[in-house]
JSON list of C-alpha atoms in Angstrom, two decimals:
[
{"chain": "I", "resi": 26, "resn": "MET", "atom": "CA", "xyz": [-40.62, 10.89, 11.30]},
{"chain": "I", "resi": 27, "resn": "SER", "atom": "CA", "xyz": [-38.38, 12.97, 12.80]},
{"chain": "I", "resi": 28, "resn": "VAL", "atom": "CA", "xyz": [-36.11, 16.07, 10.86]},
{"chain": "I", "resi": 29, "resn": "PRO", "atom": "CA", "xyz": [-32.79, 15.90, 11.69]},
{"chain": "I", "resi": 30, "resn": "PRO", "atom": "CA", "xyz": [-30.51, 18.99, 12.99]},
{"chain": "I", "resi": 31, "resn": "PRO", "atom": "CA", "xyz": [-29.27, 21.48, 10.91]},
{"chain": "I", "resi": 32, "resn": "SER", "atom": "CA", "xyz": [-25.44, 21.27, 10.24]},
{"chain": "I", "resi": 33, "resn": "PRO", "atom": "CA", "xyz": [-23.29, 24.16, 11.88]},
{"chain": "I", "resi": 34, "resn": "SER", "atom": "CA", "xyz": [-22.95, 24.62, 7.72]},
{"chain": "I", "resi": 35, "resn": "GLY", "atom": "CA", "xyz": [-27.40, 25.21, 8.15]},
{"chain": "I", "resi": 36, "resn": "LYS", "atom": "CA", "xyz": [-27.71, 21.70, 5.63]},
{"chain": "I", "resi": 37, "resn": "ALA", "atom": "CA", "xyz": [-29.78, 19.09, 7.10]},
{"chain": "I", "resi": 38, "resn": "THR", "atom": "CA", "xyz": [-28.50, 16.03, 7.29]},
{"chain": "I", "resi": 39, "resn": "ASP", "atom": "CA", "xyz": [-29.43, 12.56, 7.57]},
{"chain": "I", "resi": 40, "resn": "ARG", "atom": "CA", "xyz": [-27.77, 10.56, 10.02]},
{"chain": "I", "resi": 41, "resn": "LEU", "atom": "CA", "xyz": [-28.56, 7.48, 8.80]},
{"chain": "I", "resi": 42, "resn": "THR", "atom": "CA", "xyz": [-26.16, 7.14, 5.75]},
{"chain": "I", "resi": 43, "resn": "GLN", "atom": "CA", "xyz": [-24.14, 9.61, 7.19]},
{"chain": "I", "resi": 44, "resn": "ALA", "atom": "CA", "xyz": [-21.33, 6.35, 8.57]},
{"chain": "I", "resi": 45, "resn": "PRO", "atom": "CA", "xyz": [-19.53, 7.77, 11.71]},
{"chain": "I", "resi": 46, "resn": "SER", "atom": "CA", "xyz": [-15.96, 9.66, 11.46]},
{"chain": "I", "resi": 47, "resn": "ARG", "atom": "CA", "xyz": [-13.18, 6.86, 11.94]},
{"chain": "I", "resi": 48, "resn": "GLN", "atom": "CA", "xyz": [-10.24, 7.83, 11.43]},
{"chain": "I", "resi": 49, "resn": "ARG", "atom": "CA", "xyz": [-7.83, 4.66, 11.64]},
{"chain": "I", "resi": 50, "resn": "GLU", "atom": "CA", "xyz": [-3.37, 5.00, 12.21]},
{"chain": "I", "resi": 51, "resn": "MET", "atom": "CA", "xyz": [-0.96, 3.75, 10.75]},
{"chain": "I", "resi": 52, "resn": "VAL", "atom": "CA", "xyz": [0.42, 0.96, 11.48]},
{"chain": "I", "resi": 53, "resn": "GLU", "atom": "CA", "xyz": [4.23, 0.86, 12.55]},
{"chain": "I", "resi": 54, "resn": "ALA", "atom": "CA", "xyz": [6.04, -1.91, 10.67]},
{"chain": "I", "resi": 55, "resn": "ARG", "atom": "CA", "xyz": [8.63, -3.74, 14.01]},
{"chain": "I", "resi": 56, "resn": "THR", "atom": "CA", "xyz": [9.97, -5.97, 11.13]},
{"chain": "I", "resi": 57, "resn": "LEU", "atom": "CA", "xyz": [10.99, -4.92, 7.95]},
{"chain": "I", "resi": 58, "resn": "TYR", "atom": "CA", "xyz": [11.72, -7.56, 5.06]},
{"chain": "I", "resi": 59, "resn": "THR", "atom": "CA", "xyz": [14.14, -6.00, 2.45]},
{"chain": "I", "resi": 60, "resn": "SER", "atom": "CA", "xyz": [16.59, -6.20, 5.34]},
{"chain": "I", "resi": 61, "resn": "ARG", "atom": "CA", "xyz": [16.78, -9.03, 4.96]},
{"chain": "I", "resi": 62, "resn": "LEU", "atom": "CA", "xyz": [16.96, -9.43, 0.49]},
{"chain": "I", "resi": 63, "resn": "ARG", "atom": "CA", "xyz": [20.88, -9.95, 1.19]},
{"chain": "I", "resi": 64, "resn": "ASP", "atom": "CA", "xyz": [20.50, -12.37, 3.51]},
{"chain": "I", "resi": 65, "resn": "THR", "atom": "CA", "xyz": [20.00, -14.85, 0.52]},
{"chain": "I", "resi": 66, "resn": "ALA", "atom": "CA", "xyz": [20.84, -15.37, -3.44]},
{"chain": "I", "resi": 67, "resn": "LEU", "atom": "CA", "xyz": [18.10, -14.53, -4.89]},
{"chain": "I", "resi": 68, "resn": "GLY", "atom": "CA", "xyz": [18.00, -11.74, -2.10]},
{"chain": "I", "resi": 69, "resn": "ARG", "atom": "CA", "xyz": [21.08, -10.38, -3.78]},
{"chain": "I", "resi": 70, "resn": "ALA", "atom": "CA", "xyz": [20.87, -10.72, -6.78]},
{"chain": "I", "resi": 71, "resn": "SER", "atom": "CA", "xyz": [17.90, -8.88, -7.11]},
{"chain": "I", "resi": 72, "resn": "LEU", "atom": "CA", "xyz": [19.26, -5.92, -5.24]},
{"chain": "I", "resi": 73, "resn": "ALA", "atom": "CA", "xyz": [22.44, -6.16, -7.96]},
{"chain": "I", "resi": 74, "resn": "ASP", "atom": "CA", "xyz": [20.01, -6.09, -10.58]},
{"chain": "I", "resi": 75, "resn": "LEU", "atom": "CA", "xyz": [17.89, -3.28, -8.47]},
{"chain": "I", "resi": 76, "resn": "ALA", "atom": "CA", "xyz": [21.00, -1.56, -8.79]},
{"chain": "I", "resi": 77, "resn": "LEU", "atom": "CA", "xyz": [20.52, -0.88, -12.74]},
{"chain": "I", "resi": 78, "resn": "ALA", "atom": "CA", "xyz": [17.37, 1.05, -12.03]},
{"chain": "I", "resi": 79, "resn": "ASP", "atom": "CA", "xyz": [18.11, 5.16, -11.68]},
{"chain": "I", "resi": 80, "resn": "PRO", "atom": "CA", "xyz": [17.21, 5.64, -7.50]},
{"chain": "I", "resi": 81, "resn": "GLU", "atom": "CA", "xyz": [13.56, 6.86, -8.09]},
{"chain": "I", "resi": 82, "resn": "GLU", "atom": "CA", "xyz": [13.14, 4.02, -9.26]},
{"chain": "I", "resi": 83, "resn": "GLN", "atom": "CA", "xyz": [14.85, 2.43, -6.75]},
{"chain": "I", "resi": 84, "resn": "ILE", "atom": "CA", "xyz": [13.16, 3.56, -3.99]},
{"chain": "I", "resi": 85, "resn": "PHE", "atom": "CA", "xyz": [9.87, 3.15, -5.48]},
{"chain": "I", "resi": 86, "resn": "GLN", "atom": "CA", "xyz": [10.63, -0.89, -5.86]},
{"chain": "I", "resi": 87, "resn": "LEU", "atom": "CA", "xyz": [11.78, -1.50, -2.34]},
{"chain": "I", "resi": 88, "resn": "CYS", "atom": "CA", "xyz": [8.61, 0.40, -1.24]},
{"chain": "I", "resi": 89, "resn": "THR", "atom": "CA", "xyz": [6.69, -1.78, -3.08]},
{"chain": "I", "resi": 90, "resn": "TYR", "atom": "CA", "xyz": [8.72, -4.99, -1.70]},
{"chain": "I", "resi": 91, "resn": "GLU", "atom": "CA", "xyz": [8.23, -3.66, 2.25]},
{"chain": "I", "resi": 92, "resn": "ALA", "atom": "CA", "xyz": [4.29, -2.75, 1.81]},
{"chain": "I", "resi": 93, "resn": "VAL", "atom": "CA", "xyz": [3.89, -6.54, 0.19]},
{"chain": "I", "resi": 94, "resn": "GLU", "atom": "CA", "xyz": [5.70, -8.64, 2.35]},
{"chain": "I", "resi": 95, "resn": "GLN", "atom": "CA", "xyz": [3.84, -6.41, 5.96]},
{"chain": "I", "resi": 96, "resn": "LEU", "atom": "CA", "xyz": [0.72, -7.01, 4.23]},
{"chain": "I", "resi": 97, "resn": "ARG", "atom": "CA", "xyz": [1.59, -10.19, 2.99]},
{"chain": "I", "resi": 98, "resn": "ARG", "atom": "CA", "xyz": [2.82, -11.32, 6.08]},
{"chain": "I", "resi": 99, "resn": "GLU", "atom": "CA", "xyz": [-0.67, -9.61, 8.46]},
{"chain": "I", "resi": 100, "resn": "HIS", "atom": "CA", "xyz": [-3.18, -11.21, 6.20]},
{"chain": "I", "resi": 101, "resn": "PRO", "atom": "CA", "xyz": [-2.25, -14.95, 4.86]},
{"chain": "I", "resi": 102, "resn": "ASP", "atom": "CA", "xyz": [-5.86, -15.17, 3.47]},
{"chain": "I", "resi": 103, "resn": "ARG", "atom": "CA", "xyz": [-6.06, -12.97, 1.17]},
{"chain": "I", "resi": 104, "resn": "ARG", "atom": "CA", "xyz": [-2.35, -13.82, 0.03]},
{"chain": "I", "resi": 105, "resn": "PHE", "atom": "CA", "xyz": [-1.18, -10.04, -1.68]},
{"chain": "I", "resi": 106, "resn": "ASP", "atom": "CA", "xyz": [1.22, -10.42, -4.29]},
{"chain": "I", "resi": 107, "resn": "TYR", "atom": "CA", "xyz": [2.02, -6.89, -6.35]},
{"chain": "I", "resi": 108, "resn": "ALA", "atom": "CA", "xyz": [1.41, -3.13, -4.70]},
{"chain": "I", "resi": 109, "resn": "ILE", "atom": "CA", "xyz": [1.09, 0.17, -7.20]},
{"chain": "I", "resi": 110, "resn": "ALA", "atom": "CA", "xyz": [2.92, 3.21, -4.96]},
{"chain": "I", "resi": 111, "resn": "GLU", "atom": "CA", "xyz": [0.47, 5.28, -7.63]},
{"chain": "I", "resi": 112, "resn": "ALA", "atom": "CA", "xyz": [-2.14, 3.53, -8.51]},
{"chain": "I", "resi": 113, "resn": "ARG", "atom": "CA", "xyz": [-4.66, 6.49, -7.71]},
{"chain": "I", "resi": 114, "resn": "GLU", "atom": "CA", "xyz": [-2.29, 9.62, -7.25]},
{"chain": "I", "resi": 115, "resn": "GLU", "atom": "CA", "xyz": [0.84, 10.41, -7.40]},
{"chain": "I", "resi": 116, "resn": "ALA", "atom": "CA", "xyz": [3.20, 9.04, -4.52]},
{"chain": "I", "resi": 117, "resn": "THR", "atom": "CA", "xyz": [5.12, 12.10, -3.12]},
{"chain": "I", "resi": 118, "resn": "LEU", "atom": "CA", "xyz": [9.02, 11.62, -3.03]},
{"chain": "I", "resi": 119, "resn": "SER", "atom": "CA", "xyz": [10.86, 13.61, -0.27]},
{"chain": "I", "resi": 120, "resn": "GLY", "atom": "CA", "xyz": [14.68, 12.31, -0.17]},
{"chain": "I", "resi": 121, "resn": "LEU", "atom": "CA", "xyz": [14.83, 8.82, 0.97]},
{"chain": "I", "resi": 122, "resn": "ALA", "atom": "CA", "xyz": [10.76, 9.41, 2.11]},
{"chain": "I", "resi": 123, "resn": "LEU", "atom": "CA", "xyz": [7.63, 7.94, -0.35]},
{"chain": "I", "resi": 124, "resn": "GLU", "atom": "CA", "xyz": [4.74, 9.01, 1.60]},
{"chain": "I", "resi": 125, "resn": "ALA", "atom": "CA", "xyz": [1.71, 7.07, -1.69]},
{"chain": "I", "resi": 126, "resn": "LYS", "atom": "CA", "xyz": [-1.42, 7.73, -0.08]},
{"chain": "I", "resi": 127, "resn": "GLY", "atom": "CA", "xyz": [-3.44, 6.60, -3.21]},
{"chain": "I", "resi": 128, "resn": "ALA", "atom": "CA", "xyz": [-1.58, 3.63, -3.38]},
{"chain": "I", "resi": 129, "resn": "ALA", "atom": "CA", "xyz": [-3.15, -0.01, -3.87]},
{"chain": "I", "resi": 130, "resn": "ILE", "atom": "CA", "xyz": [-2.33, -4.05, -3.35]},
{"chain": "I", "resi": 131, "resn": "GLN", "atom": "CA", "xyz": [-3.42, -7.19, -5.08]},
{"chain": "I", "resi": 132, "resn": "GLY", "atom": "CA", "xyz": [-4.03, -10.28, -3.77]},
{"chain": "I", "resi": 133, "resn": "ARG", "atom": "CA", "xyz": [-6.14, -13.73, -4.60]},
{"chain": "I", "resi": 134, "resn": "ASP", "atom": "CA", "xyz": [-7.02, -11.03, -7.82]},
{"chain": "I", "resi": 135, "resn": "ARG", "atom": "CA", "xyz": [-8.82, -8.44, -5.14]},
{"chain": "I", "resi": 136, "resn": "TRP", "atom": "CA", "xyz": [-7.37, -4.82, -5.16]},
{"chain": "I", "resi": 137, "resn": "TYR", "atom": "CA", "xyz": [-6.88, -3.24, -1.46]},
{"chain": "I", "resi": 138, "resn": "ASP", "atom": "CA", "xyz": [-7.05, 0.68, -1.07]},
{"chain": "I", "resi": 139, "resn": "LEU", "atom": "CA", "xyz": [-3.56, 1.16, 0.29]},
{"chain": "I", "resi": 140, "resn": "SER", "atom": "CA", "xyz": [-1.56, 4.40, 2.63]},
{"chain": "I", "resi": 141, "resn": "PHE", "atom": "CA", "xyz": [2.12, 3.88, 3.35]},
{"chain": "I", "resi": 142, "resn": "ARG", "atom": "CA", "xyz": [4.22, 6.13, 4.19]},
{"chain": "I", "resi": 143, "resn": "CYS", "atom": "CA", "xyz": [8.61, 4.80, 3.69]},
{"chain": "I", "resi": 144, "resn": "GLU", "atom": "CA", "xyz": [11.75, 5.40, 4.17]},
{"chain": "I", "resi": 145, "resn": "VAL", "atom": "CA", "xyz": [14.74, 3.86, 2.90]},
{"chain": "I", "resi": 146, "resn": "ALA", "atom": "CA", "xyz": [18.12, 3.46, 3.76]},
{"chain": "I", "resi": 147, "resn": "SER", "atom": "CA", "xyz": [20.73, 5.85, 2.22]},
{"chain": "I", "resi": 148, "resn": "ASP", "atom": "CA", "xyz": [23.20, 3.08, 0.00]},
{"chain": "I", "resi": 149, "resn": "LEU", "atom": "CA", "xyz": [19.35, 2.10, -1.19]},
{"chain": "I", "resi": 150, "resn": "MET", "atom": "CA", "xyz": [20.03, -1.03, -0.13]},
{"chain": "I", "resi": 151, "resn": "GLY", "atom": "CA", "xyz": [17.03, -1.07, 1.89]},
{"chain": "I", "resi": 152, "resn": "VAL", "atom": "CA", "xyz": [14.14, 0.33, 4.26]},
{"chain": "I", "resi": 153, "resn": "THR", "atom": "CA", "xyz": [14.87, 1.82, 7.26]},
{"chain": "I", "resi": 154, "resn": "ALA", "atom": "CA", "xyz": [11.40, 2.61, 8.43]},
{"chain": "I", "resi": 155, "resn": "PHE", "atom": "CA", "xyz": [7.54, 1.42, 7.11]},
{"chain": "I", "resi": 156, "resn": "SER", "atom": "CA", "xyz": [4.17, 2.62, 8.11]},
{"chain": "I", "resi": 157, "resn": "TYR", "atom": "CA", "xyz": [1.14, 1.46, 6.81]},
{"chain": "I", "resi": 158, "resn": "LEU", "atom": "CA", "xyz": [-3.34, 1.61, 6.30]},
{"chain": "I", "resi": 159, "resn": "LEU", "atom": "CA", "xyz": [-4.69, -0.52, 4.27]},
{"chain": "I", "resi": 160, "resn": "GLY", "atom": "CA", "xyz": [-7.88, 0.11, 3.44]},
{"chain": "I", "resi": 161, "resn": "ALA", "atom": "CA", "xyz": [-11.26, -1.24, 1.60]},
{"chain": "I", "resi": 162, "resn": "GLU", "atom": "CA", "xyz": [-11.63, -3.34, -1.76]},
{"chain": "I", "resi": 163, "resn": "ILE", "atom": "CA", "xyz": [-11.62, -1.86, -4.11]},
{"chain": "I", "resi": 164, "resn": "THR", "atom": "CA", "xyz": [-15.01, -2.22, -6.33]},
{"chain": "I", "resi": 165, "resn": "ARG", "atom": "CA", "xyz": [-14.48, -3.56, -10.30]},
{"chain": "I", "resi": 166, "resn": "PRO", "atom": "CA", "xyz": [-16.08, -0.48, -11.94]},
{"chain": "I", "resi": 167, "resn": "GLU", "atom": "CA", "xyz": [-13.56, 0.77, -9.62]},
{"chain": "I", "resi": 168, "resn": "ARG", "atom": "CA", "xyz": [-10.43, -1.25, -10.33]},
{"chain": "I", "resi": 169, "resn": "ASP", "atom": "CA", "xyz": [-11.84, -1.23, -14.16]},
{"chain": "I", "resi": 170, "resn": "ASP", "atom": "CA", "xyz": [-11.55, 2.28, -13.94]},
{"chain": "I", "resi": 171, "resn": "LEU", "atom": "CA", "xyz": [-7.88, 3.08, -12.35]},
{"chain": "I", "resi": 172, "resn": "ASP", "atom": "CA", "xyz": [-7.39, 0.03, -14.82]},
{"chain": "I", "resi": 173, "resn": "LEU", "atom": "CA", "xyz": [-5.70, -2.07, -12.44]},
{"chain": "I", "resi": 174, "resn": "PRO", "atom": "CA", "xyz": [-4.54, -5.65, -13.46]},
{"chain": "I", "resi": 175, "resn": "THR", "atom": "CA", "xyz": [-6.55, -8.60, -13.01]},
{"chain": "I", "resi": 176, "resn": "GLY", "atom": "CA", "xyz": [-5.97, -11.97, -13.19]},
{"chain": "I", "resi": 177, "resn": "GLY", "atom": "CA", "xyz": [-2.88, -12.39, -11.06]},
{"chain": "I", "resi": 178, "resn": "PRO", "atom": "CA", "xyz": [0.19, -11.79, -9.94]},
{"chain": "I", "resi": 179, "resn": "VAL", "atom": "CA", "xyz": [1.57, -8.53, -11.78]},
{"chain": "I", "resi": 180, "resn": "HIS", "atom": "CA", "xyz": [5.76, -8.84, -12.61]}
]
């Protein structure tokens, strides 16, 4: 068995255990589902309830709703039904833009890593831009450490 060549840092690397770097790009949403909330009585009622929250909470709620709707349509077999913007790390809110690099999404009692960027309309009534990247399933021990809910949808 041959010894792997040293890396630029001078340390030997194990080629068998090192996964190739696969930088995937975020998927840009073509259809924004929060914009359709005004089209139904239930959607209008939800927006009216949401308007009672502070602006930061409204942005978080709109963006996680958009995340669920995007992933629900992209992966119908997983039945995504709930997302948390700050599962692994704090999200960054800059004006009307929310960046959640450490989000998570649940479907069929499983959790998956999720990153997303979301921009909300100035009237806080819908999302104007959304992109996302779905990651790997979060293991049971990690779910426990992150205190992610189990046993179905959380509302």
